[in-house]
Tab-separated table of C-alpha atoms and ligand atoms in Angstrom:
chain	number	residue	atom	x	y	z
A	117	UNK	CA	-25.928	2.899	2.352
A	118	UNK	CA	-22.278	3.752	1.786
A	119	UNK	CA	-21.152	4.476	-1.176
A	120	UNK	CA	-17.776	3.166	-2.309
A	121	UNK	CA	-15.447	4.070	-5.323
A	122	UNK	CA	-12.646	1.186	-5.656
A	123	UNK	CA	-9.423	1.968	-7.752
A	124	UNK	CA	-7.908	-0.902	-8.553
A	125	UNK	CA	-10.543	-3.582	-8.263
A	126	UNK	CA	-8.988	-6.204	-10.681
A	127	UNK	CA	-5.752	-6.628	-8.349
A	128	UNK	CA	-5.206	-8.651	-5.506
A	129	UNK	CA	-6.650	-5.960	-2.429
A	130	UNK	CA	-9.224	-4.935	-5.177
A	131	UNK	CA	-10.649	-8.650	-5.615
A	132	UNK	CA	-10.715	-8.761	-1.661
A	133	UNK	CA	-12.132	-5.476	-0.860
A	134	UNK	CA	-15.402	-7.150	-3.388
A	135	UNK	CA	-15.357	-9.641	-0.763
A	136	UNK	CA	-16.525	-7.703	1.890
A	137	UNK	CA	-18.842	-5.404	-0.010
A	138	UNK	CA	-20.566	-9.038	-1.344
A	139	UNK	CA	-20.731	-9.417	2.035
A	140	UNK	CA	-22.429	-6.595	3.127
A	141	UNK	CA	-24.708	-5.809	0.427
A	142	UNK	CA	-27.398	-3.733	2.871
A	143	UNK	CA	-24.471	-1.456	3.890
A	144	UNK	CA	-22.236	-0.882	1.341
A	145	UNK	CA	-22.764	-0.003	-2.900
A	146	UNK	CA	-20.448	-0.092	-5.726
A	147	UNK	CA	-20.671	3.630	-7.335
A	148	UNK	CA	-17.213	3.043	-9.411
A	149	UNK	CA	-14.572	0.725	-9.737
A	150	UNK	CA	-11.336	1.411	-11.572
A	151	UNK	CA	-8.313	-0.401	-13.088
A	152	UNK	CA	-5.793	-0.447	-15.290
A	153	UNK	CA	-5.491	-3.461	-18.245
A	154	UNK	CA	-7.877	-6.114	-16.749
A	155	UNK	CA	-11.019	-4.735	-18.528
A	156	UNK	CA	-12.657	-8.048	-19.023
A	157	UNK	CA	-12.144	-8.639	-14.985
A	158	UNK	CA	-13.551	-4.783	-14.429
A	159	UNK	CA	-17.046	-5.325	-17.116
A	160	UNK	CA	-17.675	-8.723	-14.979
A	161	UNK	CA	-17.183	-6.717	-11.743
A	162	UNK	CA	-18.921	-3.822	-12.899
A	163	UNK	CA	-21.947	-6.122	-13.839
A	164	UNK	CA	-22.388	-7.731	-10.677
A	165	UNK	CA	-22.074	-4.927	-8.182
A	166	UNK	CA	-24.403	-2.180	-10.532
A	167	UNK	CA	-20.872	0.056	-10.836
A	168	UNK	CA	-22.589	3.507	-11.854
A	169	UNK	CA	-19.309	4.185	-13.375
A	170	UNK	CA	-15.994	2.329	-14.622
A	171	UNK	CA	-12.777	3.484	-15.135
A	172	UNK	CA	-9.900	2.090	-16.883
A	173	UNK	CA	-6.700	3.794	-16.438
A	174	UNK	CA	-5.002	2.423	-19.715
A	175	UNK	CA	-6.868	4.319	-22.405
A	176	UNK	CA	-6.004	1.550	-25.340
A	177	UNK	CA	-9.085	-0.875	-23.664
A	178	UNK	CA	-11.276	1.705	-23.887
A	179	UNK	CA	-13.549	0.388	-26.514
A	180	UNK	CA	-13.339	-3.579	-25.434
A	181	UNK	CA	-14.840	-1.815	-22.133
A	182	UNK	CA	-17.222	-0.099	-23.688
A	183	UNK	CA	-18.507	-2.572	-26.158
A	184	UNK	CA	-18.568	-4.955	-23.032
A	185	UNK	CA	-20.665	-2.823	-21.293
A	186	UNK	CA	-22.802	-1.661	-23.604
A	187	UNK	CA	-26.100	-2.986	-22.721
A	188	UNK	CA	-25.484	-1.383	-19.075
A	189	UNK	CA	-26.676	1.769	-17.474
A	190	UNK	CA	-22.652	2.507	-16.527
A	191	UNK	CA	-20.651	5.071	-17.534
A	192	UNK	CA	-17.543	4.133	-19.381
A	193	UNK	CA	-14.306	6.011	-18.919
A	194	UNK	CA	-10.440	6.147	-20.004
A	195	UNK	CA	-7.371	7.872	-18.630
A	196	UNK	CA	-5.770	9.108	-15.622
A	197	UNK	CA	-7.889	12.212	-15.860
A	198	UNK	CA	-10.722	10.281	-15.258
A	199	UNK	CA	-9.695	8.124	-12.347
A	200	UNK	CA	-9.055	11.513	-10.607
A	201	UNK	CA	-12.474	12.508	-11.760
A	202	UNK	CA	-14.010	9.277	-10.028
A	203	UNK	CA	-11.998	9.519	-6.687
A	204	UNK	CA	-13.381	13.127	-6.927
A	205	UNK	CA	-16.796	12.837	-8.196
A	206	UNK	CA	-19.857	13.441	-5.906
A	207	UNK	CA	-21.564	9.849	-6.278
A	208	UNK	CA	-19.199	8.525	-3.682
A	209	UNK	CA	-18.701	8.770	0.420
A	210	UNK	CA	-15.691	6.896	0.503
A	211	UNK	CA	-12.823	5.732	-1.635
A	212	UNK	CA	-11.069	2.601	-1.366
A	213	UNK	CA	-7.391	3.301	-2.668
A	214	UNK	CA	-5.962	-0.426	-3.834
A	215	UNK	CA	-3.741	1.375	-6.569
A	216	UNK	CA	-0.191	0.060	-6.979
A	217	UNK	CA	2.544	2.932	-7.328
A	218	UNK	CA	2.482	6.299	-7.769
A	219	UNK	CA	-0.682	6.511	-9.923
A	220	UNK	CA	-2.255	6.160	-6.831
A	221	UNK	CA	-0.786	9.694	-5.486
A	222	UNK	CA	-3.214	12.542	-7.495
A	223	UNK	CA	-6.207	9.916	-6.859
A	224	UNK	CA	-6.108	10.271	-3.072
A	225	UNK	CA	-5.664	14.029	-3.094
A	226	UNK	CA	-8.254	14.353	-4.909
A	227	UNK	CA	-10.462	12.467	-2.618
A	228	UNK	CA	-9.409	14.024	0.066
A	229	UNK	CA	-10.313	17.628	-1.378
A	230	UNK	CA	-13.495	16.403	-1.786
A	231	UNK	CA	-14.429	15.106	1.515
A	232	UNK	CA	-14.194	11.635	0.983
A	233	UNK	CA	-13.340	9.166	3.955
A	234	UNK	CA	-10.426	6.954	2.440
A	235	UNK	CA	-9.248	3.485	3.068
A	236	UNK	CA	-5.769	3.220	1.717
A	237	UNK	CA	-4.044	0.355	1.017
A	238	UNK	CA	-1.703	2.524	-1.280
A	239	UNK	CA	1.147	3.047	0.676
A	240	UNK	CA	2.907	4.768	-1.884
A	241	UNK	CA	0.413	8.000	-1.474
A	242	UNK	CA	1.688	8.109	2.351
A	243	UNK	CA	5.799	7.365	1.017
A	244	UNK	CA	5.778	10.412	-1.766
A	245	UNK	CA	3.643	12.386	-0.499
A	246	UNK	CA	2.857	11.942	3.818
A	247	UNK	CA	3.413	15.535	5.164
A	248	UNK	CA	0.917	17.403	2.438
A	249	UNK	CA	-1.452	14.743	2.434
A	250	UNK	CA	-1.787	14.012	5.930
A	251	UNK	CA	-1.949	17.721	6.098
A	252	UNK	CA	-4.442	18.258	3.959
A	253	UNK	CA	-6.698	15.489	5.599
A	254	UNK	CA	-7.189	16.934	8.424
A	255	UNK	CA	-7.400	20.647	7.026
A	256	UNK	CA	-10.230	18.947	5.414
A	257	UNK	CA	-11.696	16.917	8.226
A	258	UNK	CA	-10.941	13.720	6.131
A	259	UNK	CA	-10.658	10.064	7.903
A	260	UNK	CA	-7.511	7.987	6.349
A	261	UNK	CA	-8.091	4.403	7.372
A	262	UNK	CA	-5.171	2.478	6.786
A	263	UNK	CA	-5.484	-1.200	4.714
A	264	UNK	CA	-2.127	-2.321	5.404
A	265	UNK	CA	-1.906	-4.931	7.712
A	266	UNK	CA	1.058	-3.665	10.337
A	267	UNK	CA	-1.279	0.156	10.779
A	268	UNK	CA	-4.048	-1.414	10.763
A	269	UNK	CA	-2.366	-3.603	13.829
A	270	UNK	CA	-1.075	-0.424	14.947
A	271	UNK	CA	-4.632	1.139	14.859
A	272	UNK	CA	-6.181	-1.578	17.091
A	273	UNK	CA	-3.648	-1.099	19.478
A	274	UNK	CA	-3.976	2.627	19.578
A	275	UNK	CA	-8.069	2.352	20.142
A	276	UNK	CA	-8.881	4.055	23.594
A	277	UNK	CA	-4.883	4.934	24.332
A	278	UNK	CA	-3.741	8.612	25.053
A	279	UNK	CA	-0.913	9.715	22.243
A	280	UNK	CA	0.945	11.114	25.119
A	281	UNK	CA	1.288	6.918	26.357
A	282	UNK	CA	2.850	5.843	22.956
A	283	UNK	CA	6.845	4.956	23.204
A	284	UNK	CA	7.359	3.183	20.486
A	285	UNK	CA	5.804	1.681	17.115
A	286	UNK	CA	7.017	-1.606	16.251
A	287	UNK	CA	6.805	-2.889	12.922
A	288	UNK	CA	6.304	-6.831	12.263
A	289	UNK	CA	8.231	-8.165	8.940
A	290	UNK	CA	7.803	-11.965	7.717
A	291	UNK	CA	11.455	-10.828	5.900
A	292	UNK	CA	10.057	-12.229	2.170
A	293	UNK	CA	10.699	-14.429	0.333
A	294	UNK	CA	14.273	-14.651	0.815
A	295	UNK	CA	14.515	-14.766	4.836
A	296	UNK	CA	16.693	-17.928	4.251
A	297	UNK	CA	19.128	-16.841	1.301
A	298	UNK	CA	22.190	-16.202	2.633
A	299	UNK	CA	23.478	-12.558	1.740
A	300	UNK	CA	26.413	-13.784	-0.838
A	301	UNK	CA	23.782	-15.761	-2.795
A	302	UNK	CA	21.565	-12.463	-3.486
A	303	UNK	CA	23.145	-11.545	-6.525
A	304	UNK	CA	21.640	-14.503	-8.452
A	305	UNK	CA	18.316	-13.828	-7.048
A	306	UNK	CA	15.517	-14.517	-10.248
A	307	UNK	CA	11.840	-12.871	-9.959
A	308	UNK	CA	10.444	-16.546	-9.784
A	309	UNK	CA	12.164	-16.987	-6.679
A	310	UNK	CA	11.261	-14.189	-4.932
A	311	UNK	CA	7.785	-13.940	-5.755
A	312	UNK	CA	7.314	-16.858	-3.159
A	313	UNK	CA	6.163	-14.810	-0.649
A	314	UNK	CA	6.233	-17.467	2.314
A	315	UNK	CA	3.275	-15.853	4.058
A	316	UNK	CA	0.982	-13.708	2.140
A	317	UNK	CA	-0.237	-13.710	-1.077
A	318	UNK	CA	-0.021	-10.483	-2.552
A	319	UNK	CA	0.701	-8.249	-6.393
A	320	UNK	CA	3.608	-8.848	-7.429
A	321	UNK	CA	5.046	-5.343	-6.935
A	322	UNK	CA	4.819	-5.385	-3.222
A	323	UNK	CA	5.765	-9.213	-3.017
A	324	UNK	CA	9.306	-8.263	-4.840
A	325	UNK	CA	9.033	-5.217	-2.207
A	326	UNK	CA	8.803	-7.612	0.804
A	327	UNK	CA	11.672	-9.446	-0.653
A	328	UNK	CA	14.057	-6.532	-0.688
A	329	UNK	CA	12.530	-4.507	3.020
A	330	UNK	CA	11.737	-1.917	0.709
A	331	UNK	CA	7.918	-2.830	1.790
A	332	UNK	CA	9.175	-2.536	5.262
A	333	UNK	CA	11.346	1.175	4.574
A	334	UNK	CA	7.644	2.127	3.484
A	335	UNK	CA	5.822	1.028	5.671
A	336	UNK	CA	8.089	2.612	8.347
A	337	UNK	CA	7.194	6.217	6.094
A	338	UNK	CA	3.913	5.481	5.664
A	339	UNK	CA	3.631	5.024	9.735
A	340	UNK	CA	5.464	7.734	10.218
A	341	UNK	CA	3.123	9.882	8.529
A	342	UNK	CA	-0.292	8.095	9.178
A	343	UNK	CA	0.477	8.155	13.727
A	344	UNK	CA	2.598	11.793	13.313
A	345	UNK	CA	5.386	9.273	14.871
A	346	UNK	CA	9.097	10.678	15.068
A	347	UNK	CA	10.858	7.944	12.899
A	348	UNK	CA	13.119	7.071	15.543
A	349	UNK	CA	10.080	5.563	17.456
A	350	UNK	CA	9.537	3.440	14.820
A	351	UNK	CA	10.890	-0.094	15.123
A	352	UNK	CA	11.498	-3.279	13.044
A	353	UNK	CA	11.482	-7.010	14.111
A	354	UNK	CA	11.678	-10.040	11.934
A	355	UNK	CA	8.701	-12.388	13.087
A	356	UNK	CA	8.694	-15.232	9.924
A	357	UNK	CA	5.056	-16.479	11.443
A	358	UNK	CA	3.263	-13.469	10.653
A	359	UNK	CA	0.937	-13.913	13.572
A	360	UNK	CA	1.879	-11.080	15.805
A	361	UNK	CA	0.615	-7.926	12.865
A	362	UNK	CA	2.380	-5.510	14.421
A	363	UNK	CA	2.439	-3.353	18.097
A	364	UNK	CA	2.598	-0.538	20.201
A	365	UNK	CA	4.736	-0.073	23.243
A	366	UNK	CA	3.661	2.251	25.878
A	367	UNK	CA	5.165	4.787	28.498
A	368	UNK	CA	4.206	2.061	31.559
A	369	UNK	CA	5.809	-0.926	30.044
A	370	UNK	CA	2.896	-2.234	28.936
A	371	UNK	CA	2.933	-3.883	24.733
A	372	UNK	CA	0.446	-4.325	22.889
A	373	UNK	CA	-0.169	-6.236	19.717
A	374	UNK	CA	-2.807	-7.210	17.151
A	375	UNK	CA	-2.500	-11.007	15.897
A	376	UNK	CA	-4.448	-12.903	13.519
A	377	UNK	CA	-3.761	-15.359	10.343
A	378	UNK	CA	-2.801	-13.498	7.616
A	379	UNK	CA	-5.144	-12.888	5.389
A	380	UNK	CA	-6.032	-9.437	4.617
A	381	UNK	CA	-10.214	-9.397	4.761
A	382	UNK	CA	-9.671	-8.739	8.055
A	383	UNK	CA	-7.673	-5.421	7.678
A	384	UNK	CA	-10.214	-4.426	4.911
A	385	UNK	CA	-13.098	-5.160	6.777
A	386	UNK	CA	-11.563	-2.858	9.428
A	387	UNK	CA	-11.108	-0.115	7.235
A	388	UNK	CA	-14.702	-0.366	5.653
A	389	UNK	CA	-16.380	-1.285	8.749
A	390	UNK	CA	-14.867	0.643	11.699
A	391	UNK	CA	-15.919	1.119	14.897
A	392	UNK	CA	-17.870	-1.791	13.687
A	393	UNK	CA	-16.094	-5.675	13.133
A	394	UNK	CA	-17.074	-8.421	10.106
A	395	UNK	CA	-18.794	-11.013	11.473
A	396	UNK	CA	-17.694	-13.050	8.689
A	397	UNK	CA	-14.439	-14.891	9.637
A	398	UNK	CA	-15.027	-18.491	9.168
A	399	UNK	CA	-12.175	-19.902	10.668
A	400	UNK	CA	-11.440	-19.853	14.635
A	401	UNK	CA	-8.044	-18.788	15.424
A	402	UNK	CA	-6.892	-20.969	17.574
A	403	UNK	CA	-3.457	-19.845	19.107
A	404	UNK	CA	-2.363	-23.449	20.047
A	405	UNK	CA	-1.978	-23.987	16.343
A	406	UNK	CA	0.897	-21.587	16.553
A	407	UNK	CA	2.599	-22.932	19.332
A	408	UNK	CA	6.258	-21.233	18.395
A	409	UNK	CA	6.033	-16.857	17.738
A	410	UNK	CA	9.527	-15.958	16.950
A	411	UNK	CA	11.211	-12.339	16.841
A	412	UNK	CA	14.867	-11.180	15.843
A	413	UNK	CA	16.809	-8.230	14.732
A	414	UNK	CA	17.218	-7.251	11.123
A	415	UNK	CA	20.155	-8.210	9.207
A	416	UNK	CA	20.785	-4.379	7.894
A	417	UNK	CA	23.936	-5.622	5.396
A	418	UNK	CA	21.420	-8.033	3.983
A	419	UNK	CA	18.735	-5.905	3.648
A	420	UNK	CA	20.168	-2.057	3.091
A	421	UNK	CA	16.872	-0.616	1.955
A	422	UNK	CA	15.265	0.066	5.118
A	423	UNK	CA	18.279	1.835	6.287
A	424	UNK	CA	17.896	3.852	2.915
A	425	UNK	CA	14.581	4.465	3.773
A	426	UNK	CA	14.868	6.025	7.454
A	427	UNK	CA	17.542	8.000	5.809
A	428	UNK	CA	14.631	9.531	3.120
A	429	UNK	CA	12.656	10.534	6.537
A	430	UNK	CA	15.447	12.225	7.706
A	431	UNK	CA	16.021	14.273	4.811
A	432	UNK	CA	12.726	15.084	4.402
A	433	UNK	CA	11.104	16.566	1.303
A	434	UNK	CA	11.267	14.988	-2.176
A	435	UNK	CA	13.694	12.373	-0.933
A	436	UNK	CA	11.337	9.460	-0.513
A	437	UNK	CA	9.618	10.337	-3.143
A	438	UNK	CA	12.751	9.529	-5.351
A	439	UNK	CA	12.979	6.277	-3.715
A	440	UNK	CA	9.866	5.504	-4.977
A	441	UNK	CA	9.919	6.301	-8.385
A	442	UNK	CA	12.939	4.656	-8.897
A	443	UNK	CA	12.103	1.751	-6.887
A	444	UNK	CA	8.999	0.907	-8.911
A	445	UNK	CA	11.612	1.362	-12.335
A	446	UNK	CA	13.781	-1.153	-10.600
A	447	UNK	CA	11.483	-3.757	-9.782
A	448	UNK	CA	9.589	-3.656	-12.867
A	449	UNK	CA	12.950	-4.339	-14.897
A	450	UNK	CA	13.879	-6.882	-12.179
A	451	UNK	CA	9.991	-8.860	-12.837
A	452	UNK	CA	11.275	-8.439	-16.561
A	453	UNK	CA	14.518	-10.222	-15.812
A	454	UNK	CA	16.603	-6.814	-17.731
A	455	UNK	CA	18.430	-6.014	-14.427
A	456	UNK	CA	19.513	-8.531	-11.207
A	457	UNK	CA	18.016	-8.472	-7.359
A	458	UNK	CA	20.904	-6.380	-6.309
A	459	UNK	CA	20.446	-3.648	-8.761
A	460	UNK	CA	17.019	-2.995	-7.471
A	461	UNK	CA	18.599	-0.817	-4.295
A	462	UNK	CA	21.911	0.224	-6.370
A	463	UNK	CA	19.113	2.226	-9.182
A	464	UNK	CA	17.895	3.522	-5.377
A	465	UNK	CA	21.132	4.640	-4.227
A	466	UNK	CA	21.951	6.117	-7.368
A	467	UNK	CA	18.735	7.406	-8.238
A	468	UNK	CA	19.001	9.221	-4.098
A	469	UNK	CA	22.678	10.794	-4.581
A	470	UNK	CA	21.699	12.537	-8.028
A	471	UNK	CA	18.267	13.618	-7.722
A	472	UNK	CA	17.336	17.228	-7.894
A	473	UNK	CA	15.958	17.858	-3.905
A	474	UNK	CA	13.671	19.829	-3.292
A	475	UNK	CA	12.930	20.690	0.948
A	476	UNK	CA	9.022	21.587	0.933
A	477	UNK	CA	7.782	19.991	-2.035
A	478	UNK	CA	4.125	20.068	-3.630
A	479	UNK	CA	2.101	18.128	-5.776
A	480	UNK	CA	3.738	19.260	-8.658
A	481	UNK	CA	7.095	18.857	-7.285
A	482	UNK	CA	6.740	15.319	-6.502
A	483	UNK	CA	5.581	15.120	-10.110
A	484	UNK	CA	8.746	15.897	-11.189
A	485	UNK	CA	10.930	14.013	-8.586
A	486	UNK	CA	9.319	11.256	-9.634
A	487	UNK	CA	9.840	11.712	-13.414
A	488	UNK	CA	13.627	12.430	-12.408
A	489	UNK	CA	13.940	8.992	-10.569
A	490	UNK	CA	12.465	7.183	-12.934
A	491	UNK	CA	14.561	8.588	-15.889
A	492	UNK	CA	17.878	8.064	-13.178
A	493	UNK	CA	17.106	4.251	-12.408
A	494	UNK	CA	16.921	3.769	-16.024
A	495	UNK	CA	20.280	5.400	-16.714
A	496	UNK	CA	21.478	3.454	-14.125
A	497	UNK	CA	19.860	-0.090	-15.405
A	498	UNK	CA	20.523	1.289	-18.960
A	499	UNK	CA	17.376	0.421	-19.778
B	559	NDP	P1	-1.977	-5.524	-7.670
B	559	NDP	O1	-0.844	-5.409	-8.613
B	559	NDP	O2	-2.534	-6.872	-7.369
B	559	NDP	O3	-3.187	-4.603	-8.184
B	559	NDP	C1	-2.987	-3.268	-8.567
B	559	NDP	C2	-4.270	-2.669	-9.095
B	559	NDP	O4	-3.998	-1.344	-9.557
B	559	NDP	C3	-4.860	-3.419	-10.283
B	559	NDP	O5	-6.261	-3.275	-10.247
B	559	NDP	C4	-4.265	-2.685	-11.482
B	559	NDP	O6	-5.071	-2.767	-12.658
B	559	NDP	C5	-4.280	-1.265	-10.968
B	559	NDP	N1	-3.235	-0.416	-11.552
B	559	NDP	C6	-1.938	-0.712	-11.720
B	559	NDP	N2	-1.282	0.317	-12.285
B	559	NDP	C7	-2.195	1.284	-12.494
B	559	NDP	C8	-2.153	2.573	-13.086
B	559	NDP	N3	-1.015	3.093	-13.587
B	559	NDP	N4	-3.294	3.291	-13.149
B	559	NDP	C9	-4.429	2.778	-12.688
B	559	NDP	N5	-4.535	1.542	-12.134
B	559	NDP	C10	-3.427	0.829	-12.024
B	559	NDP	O7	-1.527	-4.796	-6.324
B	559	NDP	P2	-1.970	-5.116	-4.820
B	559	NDP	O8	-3.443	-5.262	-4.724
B	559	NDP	O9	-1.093	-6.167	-4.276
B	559	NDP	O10	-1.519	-3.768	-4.094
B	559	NDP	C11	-2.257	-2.565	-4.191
B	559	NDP	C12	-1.703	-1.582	-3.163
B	559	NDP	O11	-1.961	-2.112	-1.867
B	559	NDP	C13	-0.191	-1.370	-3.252
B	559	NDP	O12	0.112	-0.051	-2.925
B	559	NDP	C14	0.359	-2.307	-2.172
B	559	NDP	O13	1.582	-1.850	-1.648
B	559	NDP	C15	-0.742	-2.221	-1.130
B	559	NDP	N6	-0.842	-3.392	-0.257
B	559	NDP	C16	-1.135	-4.613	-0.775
B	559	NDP	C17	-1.232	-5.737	0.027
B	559	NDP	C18	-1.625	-7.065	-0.520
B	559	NDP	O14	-1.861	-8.000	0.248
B	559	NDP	N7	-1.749	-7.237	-1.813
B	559	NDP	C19	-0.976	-5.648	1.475
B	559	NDP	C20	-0.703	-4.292	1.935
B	559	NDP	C21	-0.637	-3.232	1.090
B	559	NDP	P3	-4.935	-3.992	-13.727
B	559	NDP	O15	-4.669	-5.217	-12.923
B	559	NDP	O16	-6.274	-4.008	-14.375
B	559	NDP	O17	-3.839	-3.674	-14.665
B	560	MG	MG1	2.106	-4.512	5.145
């Protein structure tokens, strides 16, 4: 029996990463589950998988939590100190990292210090903080399963290759929600409309990430980091069918790629399962019903942020790191309506050209660059 610690079980990889486990009940257990506001969603979970332990990052729910679980053998807990305590504690094999944002940074170091094998569907860990984490991993002898959908692609298609064989990486992007808004229209861009994610159904941090290719600048870091992939072997194509999950391009011409409907169980259930597969898809894909796979080039004017993040790989060090930070500022003001679409990648820029920048940055150091581009987005938003 495997024992799984979940942080961020009330959000939308969380509540499908359940799935599986209710799935698998003879091969996987629920030792903790963690999340931030949701603590109704959290007692409920915690109830029907037996969490030993919950954790709930915002400390003001502590006693609705408690109270909730109260006739329960599990352990209650509040704070950030004690989500690093549960992706640390002993009770656990592996931890599932569904965090949004930076919080999900400390939380996967600390796993990884302690052995754990980690799925992570928190990119962001991989953006701040790739080189000492990846590091560290395998200092450590620690498997990092990837969650998101294109490495996870990239993954299958790796499976049984030589690294020497790999050309290229080659990133899939549906292009968001606003594939079809001409550029001079951006500027009155509202949250409502670019929530509507045309493929995938996803938080709404990463969905207003997939509208601006900042999701795609990260995922093109978090590669980088996961496959120890020079960024200029990392590509980008616009495929709006989401079929074709990413693929890998080899030294003999040969390309291969992972499809699939979009739905990410079957990512998860790679993570949790592999070598093994689910045996739980209950729809056939059938290939005819997709009759039409389309690819083009990325509009770069339209979409500057993934230019702005190849440029963070090349600098190296903290600079990613303060395109997070102020990234996650911006599109939190954005889902507020206090600032427009456009100012989303102008608190970026800004946030990029007046950061402190530090070259070989640790923990603590990407502490503080991230403090510094959050307090620089919101001089630039005047928030
Ligand atoms: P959601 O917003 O749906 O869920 C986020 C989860 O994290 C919730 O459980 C939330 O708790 C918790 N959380 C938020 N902030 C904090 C915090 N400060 N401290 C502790 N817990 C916190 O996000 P998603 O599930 O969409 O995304 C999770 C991660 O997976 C992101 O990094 C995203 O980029 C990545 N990802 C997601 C995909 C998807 O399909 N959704 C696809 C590929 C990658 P609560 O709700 O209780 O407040
Ligand atoms: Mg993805």
């Amino acid at each position: 029996m495997e024992r799984i610690a979940l942080l961020g079980s009330t959000g939308s990889i969380g509540v499908q990463t359940l799935d599986i486990i209710r799935n698998h009940p003879d091969r996987f257990s629920i030792s903790a589950l963690v999340a931030h506001s949701r603590w109704q969603q959290l007692a409920e979970q915690a109830r029907e998988f037996g969490a030993e332990c919950v954790a709930i990052g915002d400390e003001r729910h502590y006693d609705n939590l408690r109270k909730a679980l109260a006739d329960t053998h599990t352990e209650v807990l509040a704070g950030s100190d004690a989500i690093n305590h549960v992706a640390s504690s002993y009770r656990s094999d592996t931890l599932v990292n569904a965090l949004v944002g930076y919080a999900g940074l400390h939380p996967t170091a600390r796993a990884i210090e302690s052995g754990k094998r980690i799925a992570l569907a928190n990119k962001e860990t991989l953006v701040v903080g790739g080189d000492i984490i990846m590091a560290a991993a395998r200092r450590k002898g620690v498997e990092i399963v990837p969650i998101d959908s294109e490495h996870s692609a990239i993954m299958q298609c790796l499976e049984g290759e030589q690294r020497k064989s790999i050309r290229n990486l080659i990133l899939t992007c549906s292009g968001g929600a606003l594939r079809d808004i001409p550029k001079q229209c951006l500027d009155s861009v509202t949250p409502e409309l670019a929530l509507k994610h045309p493929q995938w159904s996803m938080g709404a941090k990463i969905t207003i990430d997939s509208a601006t290719l900042v999701n795609k600048g990260f995922e093109v870091i978090e590669a980088r980091w996961l496959f120890d992939i020079e960024p200029e072997r990392i590509k980008v194509v616009i495929h709006p069918q989401s079929i074709v999950h990413s693929m890998v391009e080899y030294t003999d011409g040969a390309v291969k790629a992972q499809l699939g409907t979009a739905d990410m169980h079957t990512p998860i259930s790679y993570a949790l399962l592999y070598p093994e597969r689910a045996a739980t898809a209950t729809e056939q894909f059938s290939i005819l019903d997709h009759p039409t796979l389309t690819f083009s080039a990325v509009d770069h004017d339209k979409y500057p942020a993934l230019g702005i993040a190849y440029e963070t790989l090349e600098r190296g060090g903290t600079a990613s790191c303060t395109m997070n930070g102020a990234n996650e500022v911006a599109v939190a003001a954005f889902l507020a309506h206090k600032c427009g679409y456009l100012d989303i990648v102008g608190a970026i820029r800004y946030a990029l050209d007046n950061a402190t920048f530090v070259a070989h940055p640790t923990l603590d150091d990407y502490d503080a660059a991230n403090s510094e581009a959050r307090s620089l987005a919101e001089r630039y938003l005047k928030l």
